[in-house]
Short mmCIF file of C-alpha atoms in Angstrom, two decimals:
data_model
loop_
_atom_site.label_atom_id
_atom_site.label_comp_id
_atom_site.label_asym_id
_atom_site.label_seq_id
_atom_site.Cartn_x
_atom_site.Cartn_y
_atom_site.Cartn_z
CA MET A 76 5.49 20.32 -14.24
CA ARG A 77 2.97 18.42 -16.38
CA VAL A 78 1.90 15.36 -14.38
CA LEU A 79 -0.35 12.46 -15.40
CA VAL A 80 -1.99 10.58 -12.50
CA THR A 81 -3.24 7.09 -13.35
CA GLY A 82 -6.03 5.95 -11.04
CA ALA A 83 -6.82 9.62 -10.45
CA ALA A 84 -10.44 9.00 -9.46
CA GLY A 85 -9.57 6.38 -6.84
CA PHE A 86 -9.16 6.68 -3.10
CA ILE A 87 -5.48 7.61 -3.00
CA GLY A 88 -5.31 8.95 -6.55
CA SER A 89 -7.98 11.59 -5.97
CA HIS A 90 -6.02 12.98 -3.01
CA VAL A 91 -2.78 12.89 -5.00
CA ALA A 92 -4.36 14.74 -7.93
CA GLU A 93 -5.75 17.40 -5.59
CA ILE A 94 -2.48 18.08 -3.83
CA LEU A 95 -0.57 18.21 -7.13
CA VAL A 96 -2.94 20.90 -8.38
CA GLU A 97 -2.57 22.79 -5.08
CA ALA A 98 1.22 22.63 -5.52
CA GLY A 99 0.87 24.31 -8.92
CA HIS A 100 1.42 21.33 -11.23
CA ASP A 101 -0.45 20.97 -14.53
CA THR A 102 -2.26 17.74 -13.63
CA SER A 103 -4.31 15.34 -15.77
CA GLY A 104 -5.98 12.06 -14.87
CA PHE A 105 -6.38 8.60 -16.38
CA ASP A 106 -8.89 6.31 -14.69
CA VAL A 107 -11.06 3.30 -15.45
CA ARG A 108 -14.04 5.19 -14.05
CA ASP A 109 -13.72 7.53 -17.03
CA GLY A 110 -13.57 4.63 -19.48
CA ALA A 111 -9.75 4.60 -19.70
CA ASP A 112 -8.06 1.19 -19.72
CA ILE A 113 -4.48 1.08 -18.47
CA ARG A 114 -3.82 -1.74 -20.98
CA ASP A 115 -4.92 0.34 -24.01
CA ALA A 116 -1.82 1.48 -25.94
CA ASP A 117 -3.64 4.11 -27.98
CA ALA A 118 -5.29 5.65 -24.91
CA LEU A 119 -1.93 5.67 -23.11
CA ASP A 120 -0.22 7.37 -26.06
CA ARG A 121 -2.81 10.14 -25.95
CA ALA A 122 -2.61 10.49 -22.17
CA THR A 123 1.20 10.65 -21.98
CA ASP A 124 1.66 13.11 -24.86
CA GLY A 125 3.51 16.18 -23.56
CA VAL A 126 3.72 14.83 -20.00
CA ASP A 127 6.84 15.29 -17.84
CA THR A 128 6.02 12.82 -15.05
CA VAL A 129 3.60 9.93 -14.47
CA VAL A 130 2.32 9.12 -10.99
CA HIS A 131 1.09 5.55 -11.42
CA LEU A 132 -1.62 4.46 -8.98
CA ALA A 133 -4.01 2.56 -11.29
CA ALA A 134 -4.24 -1.01 -10.00
CA LYS A 135 -6.49 -3.80 -8.85
CA VAL A 136 -6.01 -3.72 -5.09
CA GLY A 137 -6.57 -5.94 -2.05
CA LEU A 138 -5.71 -9.53 -1.22
CA GLY A 139 -8.23 -11.02 -3.63
CA VAL A 140 -10.86 -13.61 -2.83
CA ASP A 141 -9.33 -16.76 -4.31
CA ILE A 142 -7.06 -18.05 -7.07
CA ALA A 143 -9.66 -17.13 -9.70
CA ASP A 144 -8.65 -13.48 -9.17
CA MET A 145 -5.09 -14.15 -10.36
CA PRO A 146 -5.56 -13.40 -14.10
CA SER A 147 -7.23 -10.05 -13.51
CA TYR A 148 -4.55 -8.92 -11.03
CA VAL A 149 -1.76 -9.84 -13.43
CA SER A 150 -3.57 -8.32 -16.41
CA VAL A 151 -4.27 -4.94 -14.79
CA ASN A 152 -1.29 -4.54 -12.47
CA THR A 153 1.57 -6.23 -14.34
CA TYR A 154 0.58 -5.99 -17.99
CA GLY A 155 -1.03 -2.58 -17.43
CA THR A 156 2.20 -1.23 -15.93
CA ALA A 157 4.23 -2.66 -18.81
CA ALA A 158 1.88 -0.99 -21.30
CA LEU A 159 2.19 2.32 -19.47
CA LEU A 160 5.99 2.16 -19.38
CA ALA A 161 6.11 1.36 -23.09
CA ALA A 162 3.94 4.40 -23.81
CA MET A 163 6.18 6.55 -21.61
CA ALA A 164 9.19 5.38 -23.61
CA ARG A 165 7.46 6.21 -26.89
CA ARG A 166 6.51 9.67 -25.63
CA ARG A 167 9.88 10.21 -23.93
CA VAL A 168 8.39 10.75 -20.48
CA ALA A 169 11.41 10.71 -18.20
CA ARG A 170 10.03 10.36 -14.67
CA LEU A 171 7.82 7.84 -12.86
CA VAL A 172 6.44 7.81 -9.33
CA LEU A 173 5.03 4.33 -8.68
CA ALA A 174 2.52 3.39 -6.00
CA SER A 175 4.05 0.27 -4.47
CA SER A 176 3.11 -1.37 -1.19
CA MET A 177 4.34 -2.85 2.07
CA VAL A 178 3.07 -6.21 0.79
CA VAL A 179 6.26 -6.63 -1.24
CA TYR A 180 8.07 -7.57 1.99
CA GLY A 181 5.80 -10.42 3.07
CA GLU A 182 6.35 -10.71 6.80
CA GLY A 183 8.10 -7.81 8.47
CA ALA A 184 11.46 -7.86 10.21
CA TYR A 185 11.99 -9.97 13.36
CA ASP A 186 14.72 -10.54 15.91
CA CYS A 187 15.46 -13.85 17.62
CA ALA A 188 17.17 -13.75 21.02
CA ALA A 189 19.56 -16.48 19.89
CA HIS A 190 20.01 -15.79 16.17
CA GLY A 191 19.53 -12.05 15.69
CA ARG A 192 17.65 -10.68 12.66
CA VAL A 193 15.72 -13.42 10.86
CA ARG A 194 13.06 -13.63 8.14
CA PRO A 195 10.42 -16.28 8.95
CA GLY A 196 8.59 -18.11 6.20
CA PRO A 197 4.80 -18.34 5.85
CA ARG A 198 3.03 -19.29 9.07
CA ALA A 199 2.08 -22.95 9.42
CA VAL A 200 -1.62 -23.80 9.14
CA ARG A 201 -1.37 -26.00 12.24
CA ASP A 202 -0.11 -23.02 14.28
CA LEU A 203 -2.86 -20.73 12.99
CA ALA A 204 -5.56 -23.33 13.64
CA ALA A 205 -4.23 -23.76 17.18
CA GLY A 206 -4.39 -20.00 17.82
CA PHE A 207 -0.63 -19.49 17.73
CA PHE A 208 -0.37 -16.53 15.36
CA ASP A 209 3.16 -15.21 15.81
CA PRO A 210 5.81 -16.59 13.45
CA ARG A 211 8.64 -18.65 14.89
CA CYS A 212 12.37 -18.40 14.37
CA PRO A 213 13.17 -20.41 11.21
CA ARG A 214 16.34 -21.71 12.87
CA CYS A 215 15.31 -22.63 16.41
CA GLY A 216 11.51 -22.29 16.54
CA ALA A 217 11.62 -19.71 19.34
CA ALA A 218 9.31 -16.69 19.67
CA LEU A 219 10.39 -13.56 17.81
CA THR A 220 10.33 -9.82 18.49
CA PRO A 221 8.96 -7.61 15.67
CA ALA A 222 11.28 -4.90 14.31
CA ALA A 223 10.95 -2.06 11.79
CA ILE A 224 11.65 -3.14 8.22
CA GLY A 225 13.86 -1.09 5.93
CA GLU A 226 13.80 -0.78 2.16
CA GLY A 227 16.85 -3.01 1.79
CA ALA A 228 15.03 -6.09 3.11
CA PRO A 229 14.56 -8.97 0.65
CA LEU A 230 11.21 -8.97 -1.14
CA ASP A 231 8.98 -11.93 -0.32
CA PRO A 232 5.45 -11.53 -1.76
CA ARG A 233 2.89 -13.84 -0.14
CA GLY A 234 -0.08 -13.39 -2.51
CA VAL A 235 -0.97 -12.46 -6.07
CA TYR A 236 -1.47 -8.76 -5.33
CA ALA A 237 1.91 -8.65 -3.60
CA THR A 238 3.52 -10.46 -6.53
CA THR A 239 2.14 -7.92 -8.98
CA LYS A 240 3.48 -5.03 -6.88
CA VAL A 241 6.94 -6.62 -6.93
CA SER A 242 6.63 -7.07 -10.69
CA GLN A 243 5.70 -3.40 -11.07
CA GLU A 244 8.86 -2.39 -9.24
CA HIS A 245 11.01 -4.67 -11.41
CA LEU A 246 9.40 -3.39 -14.60
CA ALA A 247 9.93 0.20 -13.47
CA ALA A 248 13.60 -0.57 -12.79
CA ASN A 249 13.90 -2.14 -16.28
CA TRP A 250 12.34 0.95 -17.84
CA ALA A 251 14.63 3.29 -15.93
CA ARG A 252 17.79 1.41 -16.92
CA GLU A 253 16.86 1.16 -20.59
CA THR A 254 15.61 4.73 -21.04
CA GLY A 255 17.68 6.65 -18.50
CA GLY A 256 14.45 7.64 -16.79
CA THR A 257 14.02 8.24 -13.07
CA ALA A 258 11.74 5.86 -11.13
CA VAL A 259 10.65 6.19 -7.51
CA ALA A 260 8.59 3.46 -5.82
CA LEU A 261 6.62 4.57 -2.77
CA ARG A 262 5.85 1.55 -0.61
CA TYR A 263 2.61 2.60 1.08
CA HIS A 264 1.82 1.03 4.40
CA ASN A 265 -1.80 0.81 5.65
CA VAL A 266 -3.40 3.88 4.09
CA TYR A 267 -6.69 5.18 5.53
CA GLY A 268 -8.74 8.35 5.40
CA PRO A 269 -11.65 10.10 3.67
CA ARG A 270 -12.99 8.45 0.48
CA MET A 271 -11.63 5.04 1.42
CA PRO A 272 -13.71 2.41 -0.42
CA ARG A 273 -16.52 0.89 1.58
CA ASP A 274 -16.61 -2.69 2.87
CA THR A 275 -15.87 -5.10 0.00
CA PRO A 276 -13.76 -8.29 -0.17
CA TYR A 277 -10.96 -6.06 -1.48
CA SER A 278 -11.21 -3.27 1.12
CA GLY A 279 -8.58 -2.35 3.67
CA VAL A 280 -9.19 -3.30 7.28
CA ALA A 281 -9.87 0.30 8.37
CA ALA A 282 -12.75 0.59 5.89
CA ILE A 283 -14.14 -2.80 6.88
CA PHE A 284 -14.25 -1.75 10.54
CA ARG A 285 -15.72 1.65 9.69
CA SER A 286 -18.46 0.10 7.56
CA ALA A 287 -19.35 -2.35 10.32
CA LEU A 288 -19.63 0.44 12.90
CA GLU A 289 -21.71 2.55 10.54
CA ALA A 290 -24.15 -0.37 10.31
CA ARG A 291 -24.07 -0.74 14.13
CA ARG A 292 -22.25 -4.06 13.87
CA ALA A 293 -19.27 -4.95 16.02
CA PRO A 294 -15.99 -4.90 14.06
CA ALA A 295 -14.80 -8.49 13.62
CA VAL A 296 -11.08 -8.61 14.41
CA PHE A 297 -9.21 -11.62 13.03
CA GLU A 298 -6.62 -13.64 14.93
CA ASP A 299 -6.14 -12.14 18.42
CA GLY A 300 -6.05 -8.52 17.26
CA GLY A 301 -2.34 -8.26 17.99
CA GLN A 302 -1.21 -7.85 14.37
CA LEU A 303 1.10 -4.82 14.16
CA ARG A 304 0.65 -2.38 11.26
CA ASP A 305 1.59 1.18 10.39
CA PHE A 306 -1.57 3.18 9.62
CA VAL A 307 -0.72 6.23 7.52
CA HIS A 308 -3.19 8.96 6.58
CA VAL A 309 -4.03 9.44 2.92
CA ARG A 310 -3.13 13.14 3.01
CA ASP A 311 0.37 12.23 4.16
CA VAL A 312 0.60 9.69 1.34
CA ALA A 313 -0.52 12.33 -1.17
CA ARG A 314 2.14 14.72 0.11
CA ALA A 315 4.80 12.01 -0.28
CA ASN A 316 3.94 11.82 -3.99
CA VAL A 317 4.57 15.54 -4.41
CA VAL A 318 8.01 15.43 -2.78
CA ALA A 319 8.88 12.31 -4.81
CA LEU A 320 8.55 14.26 -8.07
CA ASP A 321 12.08 15.59 -7.61
CA ALA A 322 13.62 12.45 -6.10
CA GLY A 323 15.60 9.55 -7.49
CA VAL A 324 18.55 9.06 -9.84
CA PRO A 325 18.30 8.66 -13.64
CA GLY A 326 18.64 5.06 -14.76
CA ALA A 327 17.62 3.49 -11.46
CA LEU A 328 14.69 2.73 -9.15
CA ALA A 329 14.63 4.22 -5.65
CA ALA A 330 12.20 2.73 -3.10
CA TYR A 331 10.83 4.37 0.05
CA ASN A 332 8.55 3.27 2.88
CA ILE A 333 5.68 5.72 3.23
CA ALA A 334 4.50 5.24 6.78
CA SER A 335 3.68 7.08 9.97
CA GLY A 336 6.48 5.55 12.01
CA GLU A 337 3.88 4.96 14.76
CA PRO A 338 2.84 1.27 14.73
CA HIS A 339 -0.45 0.10 16.23
CA THR A 340 -2.23 -3.23 16.38
CA VAL A 341 -5.31 -4.07 14.33
CA GLY A 342 -7.15 -4.44 17.64
CA GLU A 343 -6.18 -0.90 18.63
CA LEU A 344 -7.47 0.36 15.28
CA ALA A 345 -10.85 -1.31 15.82
CA ALA A 346 -11.08 -0.07 19.41
CA ALA A 347 -10.18 3.51 18.47
CA LEU A 348 -12.82 3.66 15.73
CA ALA A 349 -15.45 2.06 17.98
CA ALA A 350 -14.70 4.56 20.75
CA GLU A 351 -14.99 7.52 18.38
CA ARG A 352 -18.37 6.28 17.08
CA GLY A 353 -19.72 5.15 20.47
CA GLY A 354 -19.55 1.40 19.79
CA PRO A 355 -20.31 -1.39 19.44
CA GLU A 356 -17.12 -2.84 20.86
CA PRO A 357 -14.92 -4.99 18.58
CA VAL A 358 -15.14 -8.78 18.74
CA ILE A 359 -11.97 -10.90 18.55
CA THR A 360 -12.86 -13.84 16.28
CA GLY A 361 -9.69 -15.96 16.16
CA GLU A 362 -10.27 -16.41 12.41
CA TYR A 363 -7.33 -16.11 10.03
CA ARG A 364 -6.49 -15.86 6.34
CA LEU A 365 -3.51 -17.68 4.87
CA GLY A 366 -2.52 -14.65 2.80
CA ASP A 367 -2.18 -12.39 5.84
CA VAL A 368 1.12 -11.63 7.53
CA ARG A 369 1.44 -11.17 11.26
CA HIS A 370 3.50 -8.02 11.78
CA ILE A 371 4.73 -5.47 9.28
CA VAL A 372 6.06 -2.18 10.61
CA ALA A 373 8.12 0.27 8.60
CA SER A 374 11.25 2.25 9.13
CA PRO A 375 10.51 5.78 7.81
CA ASP A 376 14.16 6.83 8.06
CA ARG A 377 15.11 6.68 4.37
CA ALA A 378 12.09 8.75 3.31
CA ALA A 379 12.95 11.31 5.98
CA ALA A 380 16.62 11.51 5.01
CA GLU A 381 16.29 11.47 1.21
CA LEU A 382 12.83 12.91 0.55
CA GLY A 383 12.46 15.13 3.60
CA PHE A 384 9.15 13.33 4.21
CA ARG A 385 7.65 12.67 7.61
CA ALA A 386 3.99 11.93 8.29
CA ARG A 387 2.10 14.71 10.03
CA VAL A 388 -1.27 13.14 10.93
CA GLY A 389 -1.04 11.22 14.21
CA PHE A 390 -3.03 8.07 14.96
CA ALA A 391 -5.46 9.63 17.47
CA ALA A 392 -6.28 12.63 15.26
CA GLY A 393 -6.54 10.46 12.18
CA MET A 394 -8.94 8.01 13.83
CA ARG A 395 -11.06 10.88 15.15
CA GLU A 396 -11.50 12.21 11.62
CA PHE A 397 -11.86 8.83 9.91
CA ALA A 398 -14.57 7.64 12.28
CA THR A 399 -17.06 9.97 10.56
CA ALA A 400 -15.31 10.82 7.27
CA PRO A 401 -17.16 10.12 4.01
CA LEU A 402 -16.29 6.78 2.41
CA GLY A 403 -16.02 6.06 -1.30
#
């Protein structure tokens, strides 16, 4: 199969490109680091010529710093995806694998003892400032129990990056319906591993902690460190892209959580990395960011049933490797 990988020189994209080649696919790349702009129609026409499938990872990532980041996120992620899909239609490329994200859900799933499954709204500033970080039941205000979220949950983006990932999914669904193409959205959870970008305002939390430890600084853990996440290794994510090449139904978008199925807290992540590198120990700061959600854990069941995908790299082994792995 002839496969074009956008964002092929990036953290996840480089692993995806490598595993596609290993699987025997004729693989080409399109990346801003090579001077290619995902919004450039002529460049996209050249890149998609003769291609069977596009694996679309090119994006501006992270939560952003402030509202001034909004235009660039929308320009690259939303408009760039629209430009790519238009080029695919012109070149009659029939299959898309889209890098989506857990952020499309907003908060994860929660159960209330009195009201069952509920979806809380954004956390109140007064609660965060008072050190109460867990969301409350929107009906009775009681404490909630986190649960695994499935792909059928309503989408509730809480920031500009999340909004652009939702828009990418909707645009991909539009493209699939209008062209009869097949679109698969892989909703990555917290991806980590070799080549992860170093500590920047847009980095993932695993890289931020790793960079701090490398500089012999204590990892600064926000809130109380109890935020639940699903940390999935980049090689597992890359493998999910390969199996997704043959998934989906023409004319529709299929979405899958790509996760380990083994949730851990952010505090556990910091402690595991610190232990592997011999310290210093993490510091719980109590700080918070309004764009953050409290708990988001995935159900991997649909990916297992329909893609035959299950993560292979466990948390302990992954942290052992990542503690000293080269960063991007």
